[in-house]
Amino acid sequence: MTFLDDFMIRAALAGIGVAFAAAPLGCFVVWRRMAYFGDATAHASILGVALALTFDVSIFSGVLVTALLMASTISTLSGRGYAMDTLLGVLAHSALAFGLVAVSFLQGVRVDLMAYLFGDILAVSRGDLAVVWSGALLVISLMWWRWSSLLTATLNPELAQASGINPQREQLVLTLALAVVVAVAIKVVGVLLIAAMLLIPAATARIFSTTPERMAFLAVLIGCGSVIGGMYMSFSADTPTGPTIVSTGTALFAAASLVAVIARSLRRP
């Protein structure tokens, strides 16, 4: 029996891979206040699943292309007089609805919608694991390569322009990274929980961080801790694994917020 024959080990490695990819990207989502942007991109992935099954291509390819198209559409329309929150709300719910309707038209194909909506991390295969870590390494490489430029464009677009950095190009890098994260995470936590994996570790890390690099590092640790802790709780209590992972991350966020409140109150004279 080889190391990867144990389904729990494959599940843990897949979850950690998603955490490594989502955590640093989630920091930029938090800094740029792009929570709904991630949500809309994730919801569009159900339509990608339907298209992938229709044209008999890999789920990863269908989700990646659809997520890229959704993210590009949002980026294009956001500068043309549309209110961002309204635009994201319309596109997010419309994409999810169209995806669910498209799946219902598939003939002779059995689709487990619950697995795509909430994830099925315990069913991750070796091939899925390779896809998850390939996507994670791509996202980590993009973040490492463009970190300084992304950070400058996020904090001060005018300074970025003056420094020869194109904010639109950096937005495109984030869009690509977000689409990749959605494509690799759909198997692990599902459509409805992807945004949570992006936001919760980053929001928790922000409480204890004084620098962007520290926040990204802590977000990775918190994301991995949520995966391992969530899997343990799921195994012990016989609960759905994906939602339990997110619930564990939420508990960490609540605990961190409470500690921060207590620390602030103790510092007061």
mmCIF file of C-alpha atoms in Angstrom:
data_model
loop_
_atom_site.group_PDB
_atom_site.id
_atom_site.type_symbol
_atom_site.label_atom_id
_atom_site.label_comp_id
_atom_site.label_asym_id
_atom_site.label_seq_id
_atom_site.Cartn_x
_atom_site.Cartn_y
_atom_site.Cartn_z
ATOM 1 C CA MET A 1 0.000 0.000 0.000
ATOM 2 C CA THR A 2 1.543 3.267 -1.101
ATOM 3 C CA PHE A 3 1.369 6.606 0.670
ATOM 4 C CA LEU A 4 -1.382 8.023 -1.569
ATOM 5 C CA ASP A 5 -3.614 4.947 -1.377
ATOM 6 C CA ASP A 6 -5.148 6.287 1.848
ATOM 7 C CA PHE A 7 -8.120 8.480 0.880
ATOM 8 C CA MET A 8 -7.712 10.592 4.037
ATOM 9 C CA ILE A 9 -4.132 11.466 3.089
ATOM 10 C CA ARG A 10 -5.235 12.396 -0.446
ATOM 11 C CA ALA A 11 -8.039 14.529 1.003
ATOM 12 C CA ALA A 12 -5.692 16.301 3.433
ATOM 13 C CA LEU A 13 -3.131 17.002 0.701
ATOM 14 C CA ALA A 14 -5.851 18.338 -1.614
ATOM 15 C CA GLY A 15 -7.210 20.619 1.108
ATOM 16 C CA ILE A 16 -3.741 21.918 1.953
ATOM 17 C CA GLY A 17 -3.099 22.556 -1.743
ATOM 18 C CA VAL A 18 -6.270 24.651 -1.974
ATOM 19 C CA ALA A 19 -5.282 26.525 1.212
ATOM 20 C CA PHE A 20 -1.833 27.334 -0.216
ATOM 21 C CA ALA A 21 -3.429 28.710 -3.400
ATOM 22 C CA ALA A 22 -6.392 30.516 -1.842
ATOM 23 C CA ALA A 23 -4.722 32.161 1.169
ATOM 24 C CA PRO A 24 -2.324 34.641 -0.500
ATOM 25 C CA LEU A 25 -4.891 35.410 -3.208
ATOM 26 C CA GLY A 26 -7.498 35.902 -0.490
ATOM 27 C CA CYS A 27 -5.337 38.646 1.014
ATOM 28 C CA PHE A 28 -5.679 40.655 -2.201
ATOM 29 C CA VAL A 29 -9.403 39.907 -2.293
ATOM 30 C CA VAL A 30 -9.665 41.397 1.218
ATOM 31 C CA TRP A 31 -7.448 44.401 0.483
ATOM 32 C CA ARG A 32 -9.285 45.217 -2.740
ATOM 33 C CA ARG A 33 -12.719 44.492 -1.232
ATOM 34 C CA MET A 34 -13.404 41.943 -3.977
ATOM 35 C CA ALA A 35 -15.442 39.471 -1.913
ATOM 36 C CA TYR A 36 -18.381 39.522 -4.311
ATOM 37 C CA PHE A 37 -15.987 39.258 -7.242
ATOM 38 C CA GLY A 38 -14.769 35.893 -5.953
ATOM 39 C CA ASP A 39 -18.310 34.792 -5.209
ATOM 40 C CA ALA A 40 -19.515 35.585 -8.739
ATOM 41 C CA THR A 41 -16.571 33.778 -10.315
ATOM 42 C CA ALA A 42 -17.179 30.724 -8.132
ATOM 43 C CA HIS A 43 -20.899 30.608 -8.937
ATOM 44 C CA ALA A 44 -20.129 30.659 -12.648
ATOM 45 C CA SER A 45 -18.198 27.411 -12.280
ATOM 46 C CA ILE A 46 -21.412 25.350 -12.190
ATOM 47 C CA LEU A 47 -22.070 26.535 -15.740
ATOM 48 C CA GLY A 48 -18.523 25.410 -16.534
ATOM 49 C CA VAL A 49 -19.309 21.947 -15.167
ATOM 50 C CA ALA A 50 -22.357 21.698 -17.440
ATOM 51 C CA LEU A 51 -20.381 22.820 -20.493
ATOM 52 C CA ALA A 52 -17.542 20.405 -19.707
ATOM 53 C CA LEU A 53 -19.949 17.471 -19.501
ATOM 54 C CA THR A 54 -21.744 18.582 -22.669
ATOM 55 C CA PHE A 55 -18.576 18.780 -24.765
ATOM 56 C CA ASP A 56 -16.884 15.844 -23.026
ATOM 57 C CA VAL A 57 -13.848 17.761 -21.759
ATOM 58 C CA SER A 58 -12.291 17.794 -18.294
ATOM 59 C CA ILE A 59 -14.208 19.518 -15.504
ATOM 60 C CA PHE A 60 -11.099 21.554 -14.695
ATOM 61 C CA SER A 61 -10.931 22.954 -18.241
ATOM 62 C CA GLY A 62 -14.630 23.837 -18.358
ATOM 63 C CA VAL A 63 -14.590 25.531 -14.964
ATOM 64 C CA LEU A 64 -11.360 27.400 -15.699
ATOM 65 C CA VAL A 65 -12.628 28.810 -19.000
ATOM 66 C CA THR A 66 -16.001 29.808 -17.528
ATOM 67 C CA ALA A 67 -14.401 31.411 -14.465
ATOM 68 C CA LEU A 68 -12.038 33.381 -16.709
ATOM 69 C CA LEU A 69 -14.928 34.565 -18.893
ATOM 70 C CA MET A 70 -16.955 35.612 -15.841
ATOM 71 C CA ALA A 71 -14.033 37.465 -14.265
ATOM 72 C CA SER A 72 -13.216 39.200 -17.575
ATOM 73 C CA THR A 73 -16.870 40.199 -18.051
ATOM 74 C CA ILE A 74 -17.010 41.729 -14.575
ATOM 75 C CA SER A 75 -13.739 43.609 -15.112
ATOM 76 C CA THR A 76 -14.975 44.952 -18.458
ATOM 77 C CA LEU A 77 -18.453 46.035 -17.315
ATOM 78 C CA SER A 78 -17.365 47.508 -13.983
ATOM 79 C CA GLY A 79 -15.902 50.575 -15.660
ATOM 80 C CA ARG A 80 -18.938 51.336 -17.830
ATOM 81 C CA GLY A 81 -21.382 52.925 -15.444
ATOM 82 C CA TYR A 82 -22.650 49.811 -13.689
ATOM 83 C CA ALA A 83 -22.751 49.785 -9.892
ATOM 84 C CA MET A 84 -20.323 47.052 -8.865
ATOM 85 C CA ASP A 85 -22.433 45.478 -6.113
ATOM 86 C CA THR A 86 -25.501 45.321 -8.382
ATOM 87 C CA LEU A 87 -23.508 43.948 -11.310
ATOM 88 C CA LEU A 88 -21.888 41.250 -9.188
ATOM 89 C CA GLY A 89 -25.197 40.273 -7.612
ATOM 90 C CA VAL A 90 -26.891 39.894 -10.999
ATOM 91 C CA LEU A 91 -24.032 37.963 -12.605
ATOM 92 C CA ALA A 92 -23.370 35.683 -9.612
ATOM 93 C CA HIS A 93 -26.933 34.484 -9.186
ATOM 94 C CA SER A 94 -27.634 34.381 -12.917
ATOM 95 C CA ALA A 95 -24.556 32.232 -13.603
ATOM 96 C CA LEU A 96 -25.481 29.796 -10.834
ATOM 97 C CA ALA A 97 -29.089 29.587 -12.055
ATOM 98 C CA PHE A 98 -28.118 29.081 -15.700
ATOM 99 C CA GLY A 99 -25.602 26.432 -14.634
ATOM 100 C CA LEU A 100 -28.185 24.483 -12.658
ATOM 101 C CA VAL A 101 -30.675 24.692 -15.541
ATOM 102 C CA ALA A 102 -28.023 23.591 -18.041
ATOM 103 C CA VAL A 103 -27.147 20.566 -15.887
ATOM 104 C CA SER A 104 -30.812 19.518 -15.851
ATOM 105 C CA PHE A 105 -30.794 19.277 -19.671
ATOM 106 C CA LEU A 106 -27.913 16.813 -19.781
ATOM 107 C CA GLN A 107 -29.147 13.452 -21.064
ATOM 108 C CA GLY A 108 -27.543 10.201 -19.998
ATOM 109 C CA VAL A 109 -25.155 11.932 -17.617
ATOM 110 C CA ARG A 110 -25.450 11.484 -13.880
ATOM 111 C CA VAL A 111 -24.348 14.630 -12.072
ATOM 112 C CA ASP A 112 -23.981 14.835 -8.296
ATOM 113 C CA LEU A 113 -24.809 18.506 -7.810
ATOM 114 C CA MET A 114 -24.234 18.333 -4.057
ATOM 115 C CA ALA A 115 -20.621 17.336 -4.687
ATOM 116 C CA TYR A 116 -20.080 20.384 -6.895
ATOM 117 C CA LEU A 117 -22.005 22.760 -4.635
ATOM 118 C CA PHE A 118 -20.425 21.703 -1.324
ATOM 119 C CA GLY A 119 -17.386 19.700 -2.402
ATOM 120 C CA ASP A 120 -16.454 16.051 -2.036
ATOM 121 C CA ILE A 121 -12.915 16.151 -0.684
ATOM 122 C CA LEU A 122 -12.970 12.531 0.476
ATOM 123 C CA ALA A 123 -13.472 11.388 -3.140
ATOM 124 C CA VAL A 124 -10.315 13.115 -4.404
ATOM 125 C CA SER A 125 -8.303 10.806 -6.674
ATOM 126 C CA ARG A 126 -4.612 10.891 -7.514
ATOM 127 C CA GLY A 127 -5.460 12.692 -10.745
ATOM 128 C CA ASP A 128 -7.490 15.289 -8.835
ATOM 129 C CA LEU A 129 -4.581 15.725 -6.433
ATOM 130 C CA ALA A 130 -2.219 16.389 -9.344
ATOM 131 C CA VAL A 131 -4.633 19.008 -10.742
ATOM 132 C CA VAL A 132 -5.027 20.713 -7.353
ATOM 133 C CA TRP A 133 -1.300 20.998 -6.717
ATOM 134 C CA SER A 134 -0.509 22.014 -10.299
ATOM 135 C CA GLY A 135 -3.026 24.849 -9.957
ATOM 136 C CA ALA A 136 -1.733 25.732 -6.493
ATOM 137 C CA LEU A 137 1.865 25.932 -7.710
ATOM 138 C CA LEU A 138 0.785 28.099 -10.652
ATOM 139 C CA VAL A 139 -1.042 30.530 -8.344
ATOM 140 C CA ILE A 140 1.827 30.615 -5.831
ATOM 141 C CA SER A 141 4.297 31.272 -8.665
ATOM 142 C CA LEU A 142 2.125 34.110 -10.012
ATOM 143 C CA MET A 143 1.830 35.661 -6.552
ATOM 144 C CA TRP A 144 5.582 35.355 -5.930
ATOM 145 C CA TRP A 145 6.471 36.802 -9.339
ATOM 146 C CA ARG A 146 4.046 39.743 -9.214
ATOM 147 C CA TRP A 147 3.881 40.318 -5.436
ATOM 148 C CA SER A 148 5.518 43.762 -5.349
ATOM 149 C CA SER A 149 3.623 45.047 -8.398
ATOM 150 C CA LEU A 150 0.305 43.618 -7.190
ATOM 151 C CA LEU A 151 0.811 45.170 -3.777
ATOM 152 C CA THR A 152 1.673 48.594 -5.206
ATOM 153 C CA ALA A 153 -1.285 48.540 -7.622
ATOM 154 C CA THR A 154 -3.582 47.509 -4.766
ATOM 155 C CA LEU A 155 -2.461 50.105 -2.216
ATOM 156 C CA ASN A 156 -1.910 53.053 -4.549
ATOM 157 C CA PRO A 157 -2.840 52.828 -8.262
ATOM 158 C CA GLU A 158 -1.480 56.339 -8.908
ATOM 159 C CA LEU A 159 1.910 55.407 -7.451
ATOM 160 C CA ALA A 160 1.844 52.228 -9.506
ATOM 161 C CA GLN A 161 1.274 54.238 -12.694
ATOM 162 C CA ALA A 162 4.139 56.576 -11.780
ATOM 163 C CA SER A 163 6.392 53.556 -11.164
ATOM 164 C CA GLY A 164 5.652 52.095 -14.578
ATOM 165 C CA ILE A 165 3.251 49.456 -13.276
ATOM 166 C CA ASN A 166 0.034 48.911 -15.210
ATOM 167 C CA PRO A 167 -2.826 48.417 -12.688
ATOM 168 C CA GLN A 168 -5.000 46.806 -15.388
ATOM 169 C CA ARG A 169 -2.311 44.214 -16.058
ATOM 170 C CA GLU A 170 -2.078 43.409 -12.351
ATOM 171 C CA GLN A 171 -5.872 43.092 -12.244
ATOM 172 C CA LEU A 172 -5.585 40.579 -15.084
ATOM 173 C CA VAL A 173 -3.044 38.571 -13.065
ATOM 174 C CA LEU A 174 -5.457 38.474 -10.126
ATOM 175 C CA THR A 175 -8.294 37.462 -12.446
ATOM 176 C CA LEU A 176 -6.257 34.559 -13.839
ATOM 177 C CA ALA A 177 -5.197 33.434 -10.359
ATOM 178 C CA LEU A 178 -8.769 33.610 -9.092
ATOM 179 C CA ALA A 179 -10.038 31.493 -12.005
ATOM 180 C CA VAL A 180 -7.372 28.858 -11.327
ATOM 181 C CA VAL A 181 -8.249 28.724 -7.612
ATOM 182 C CA VAL A 182 -11.942 28.277 -8.430
ATOM 183 C CA ALA A 183 -11.131 25.488 -10.907
ATOM 184 C CA VAL A 184 -8.989 23.513 -8.449
ATOM 185 C CA ALA A 185 -11.141 24.150 -5.366
ATOM 186 C CA ILE A 186 -14.508 23.058 -6.780
ATOM 187 C CA LYS A 187 -13.732 19.381 -6.096
ATOM 188 C CA VAL A 188 -12.565 20.071 -2.540
ATOM 189 C CA VAL A 189 -15.002 22.593 -1.033
ATOM 190 C CA GLY A 190 -17.529 23.174 -3.811
ATOM 191 C CA VAL A 191 -18.947 26.256 -5.475
ATOM 192 C CA LEU A 192 -20.748 27.702 -2.475
ATOM 193 C CA LEU A 193 -17.740 27.510 -0.146
ATOM 194 C CA ILE A 194 -14.872 28.637 -2.397
ATOM 195 C CA ALA A 195 -15.326 32.304 -1.483
ATOM 196 C CA ALA A 196 -15.196 31.347 2.194
ATOM 197 C CA MET A 197 -11.810 29.651 1.715
ATOM 198 C CA LEU A 198 -10.555 32.803 0.033
ATOM 199 C CA LEU A 199 -11.852 35.240 2.641
ATOM 200 C CA ILE A 200 -11.891 33.627 6.084
ATOM 201 C CA PRO A 201 -8.173 32.707 6.462
ATOM 202 C CA ALA A 202 -7.134 36.122 5.103
ATOM 203 C CA ALA A 203 -9.586 37.977 7.353
ATOM 204 C CA THR A 204 -8.361 36.005 10.378
ATOM 205 C CA ALA A 205 -4.700 36.637 9.551
ATOM 206 C CA ARG A 206 -5.369 40.365 9.149
ATOM 207 C CA ILE A 207 -6.169 40.653 12.868
ATOM 208 C CA PHE A 208 -2.607 39.693 13.867
ATOM 209 C CA SER A 209 -0.640 41.117 10.937
ATOM 210 C CA THR A 210 1.459 44.240 10.679
ATOM 211 C CA THR A 211 2.832 43.641 7.176
ATOM 212 C CA PRO A 212 1.316 42.212 3.967
ATOM 213 C CA GLU A 213 3.851 39.388 3.884
ATOM 214 C CA ARG A 214 3.032 38.382 7.456
ATOM 215 C CA MET A 215 -0.669 38.403 6.624
ATOM 216 C CA ALA A 216 -0.173 36.115 3.605
ATOM 217 C CA PHE A 217 1.997 33.715 5.630
ATOM 218 C CA LEU A 218 -0.479 33.560 8.519
ATOM 219 C CA ALA A 219 -3.378 33.108 6.081
ATOM 220 C CA VAL A 220 -1.677 29.996 4.656
ATOM 221 C CA LEU A 221 -1.165 28.578 8.167
ATOM 222 C CA ILE A 222 -4.765 29.338 9.159
ATOM 223 C CA GLY A 223 -6.099 27.830 5.926
ATOM 224 C CA CYS A 224 -4.095 24.631 6.457
ATOM 225 C CA GLY A 225 -5.199 24.509 10.100
ATOM 226 C CA SER A 226 -8.823 24.855 9.022
ATOM 227 C CA VAL A 227 -8.432 21.951 6.598
ATOM 228 C CA ILE A 228 -6.794 19.591 9.093
ATOM 229 C CA GLY A 229 -9.062 20.620 11.972
ATOM 230 C CA GLY A 230 -12.169 20.478 9.791
ATOM 231 C CA MET A 231 -11.329 17.009 8.519
ATOM 232 C CA TYR A 232 -10.778 15.768 12.080
ATOM 233 C CA MET A 233 -14.077 17.272 13.257
ATOM 234 C CA SER A 234 -15.880 15.850 10.232
ATOM 235 C CA PHE A 235 -14.487 12.380 10.877
ATOM 236 C CA SER A 236 -15.344 12.562 14.593
ATOM 237 C CA ALA A 237 -18.861 13.982 14.238
ATOM 238 C CA ASP A 238 -19.752 12.401 10.853
ATOM 239 C CA THR A 239 -20.536 15.765 9.235
ATOM 240 C CA PRO A 240 -20.018 16.971 5.614
ATOM 241 C CA THR A 241 -16.303 17.609 5.215
ATOM 242 C CA GLY A 242 -16.297 20.760 3.052
ATOM 243 C CA PRO A 243 -18.752 22.716 5.214
ATOM 244 C CA THR A 244 -16.982 21.497 8.369
ATOM 245 C CA ILE A 245 -13.654 22.845 7.070
ATOM 246 C CA VAL A 246 -15.242 26.249 6.484
ATOM 247 C CA SER A 247 -16.973 26.118 9.880
ATOM 248 C CA THR A 248 -13.613 25.418 11.525
ATOM 249 C CA GLY A 249 -12.128 28.434 9.762
ATOM 250 C CA THR A 250 -15.047 30.538 10.955
ATOM 251 C CA ALA A 251 -14.475 29.361 14.538
ATOM 252 C CA LEU A 252 -10.814 30.396 14.240
ATOM 253 C CA PHE A 253 -11.896 33.817 12.958
ATOM 254 C CA ALA A 254 -14.323 34.243 15.865
ATOM 255 C CA ALA A 255 -11.662 33.190 18.387
ATOM 256 C CA ALA A 256 -9.091 35.544 16.853
ATOM 257 C CA SER A 257 -11.563 38.435 16.918
ATOM 258 C CA LEU A 258 -12.355 37.745 20.583
ATOM 259 C CA VAL A 259 -8.657 37.649 21.480
ATOM 260 C CA ALA A 260 -8.119 40.957 19.662
ATOM 261 C CA VAL A 261 -11.007 42.602 21.518
ATOM 262 C CA ILE A 262 -9.701 41.372 24.886
ATOM 263 C CA ALA A 263 -6.165 42.520 24.054
ATOM 264 C CA ARG A 264 -7.397 46.002 23.119
ATOM 265 C CA SER A 265 -9.411 46.294 26.330
ATOM 266 C CA LEU A 266 -6.394 45.276 28.439
ATOM 267 C CA ARG A 267 -4.202 47.897 26.764
ATOM 268 C CA ARG A 268 -6.547 50.730 27.719
ATOM 269 C CA PRO A 269 -5.472 52.727 30.801
#
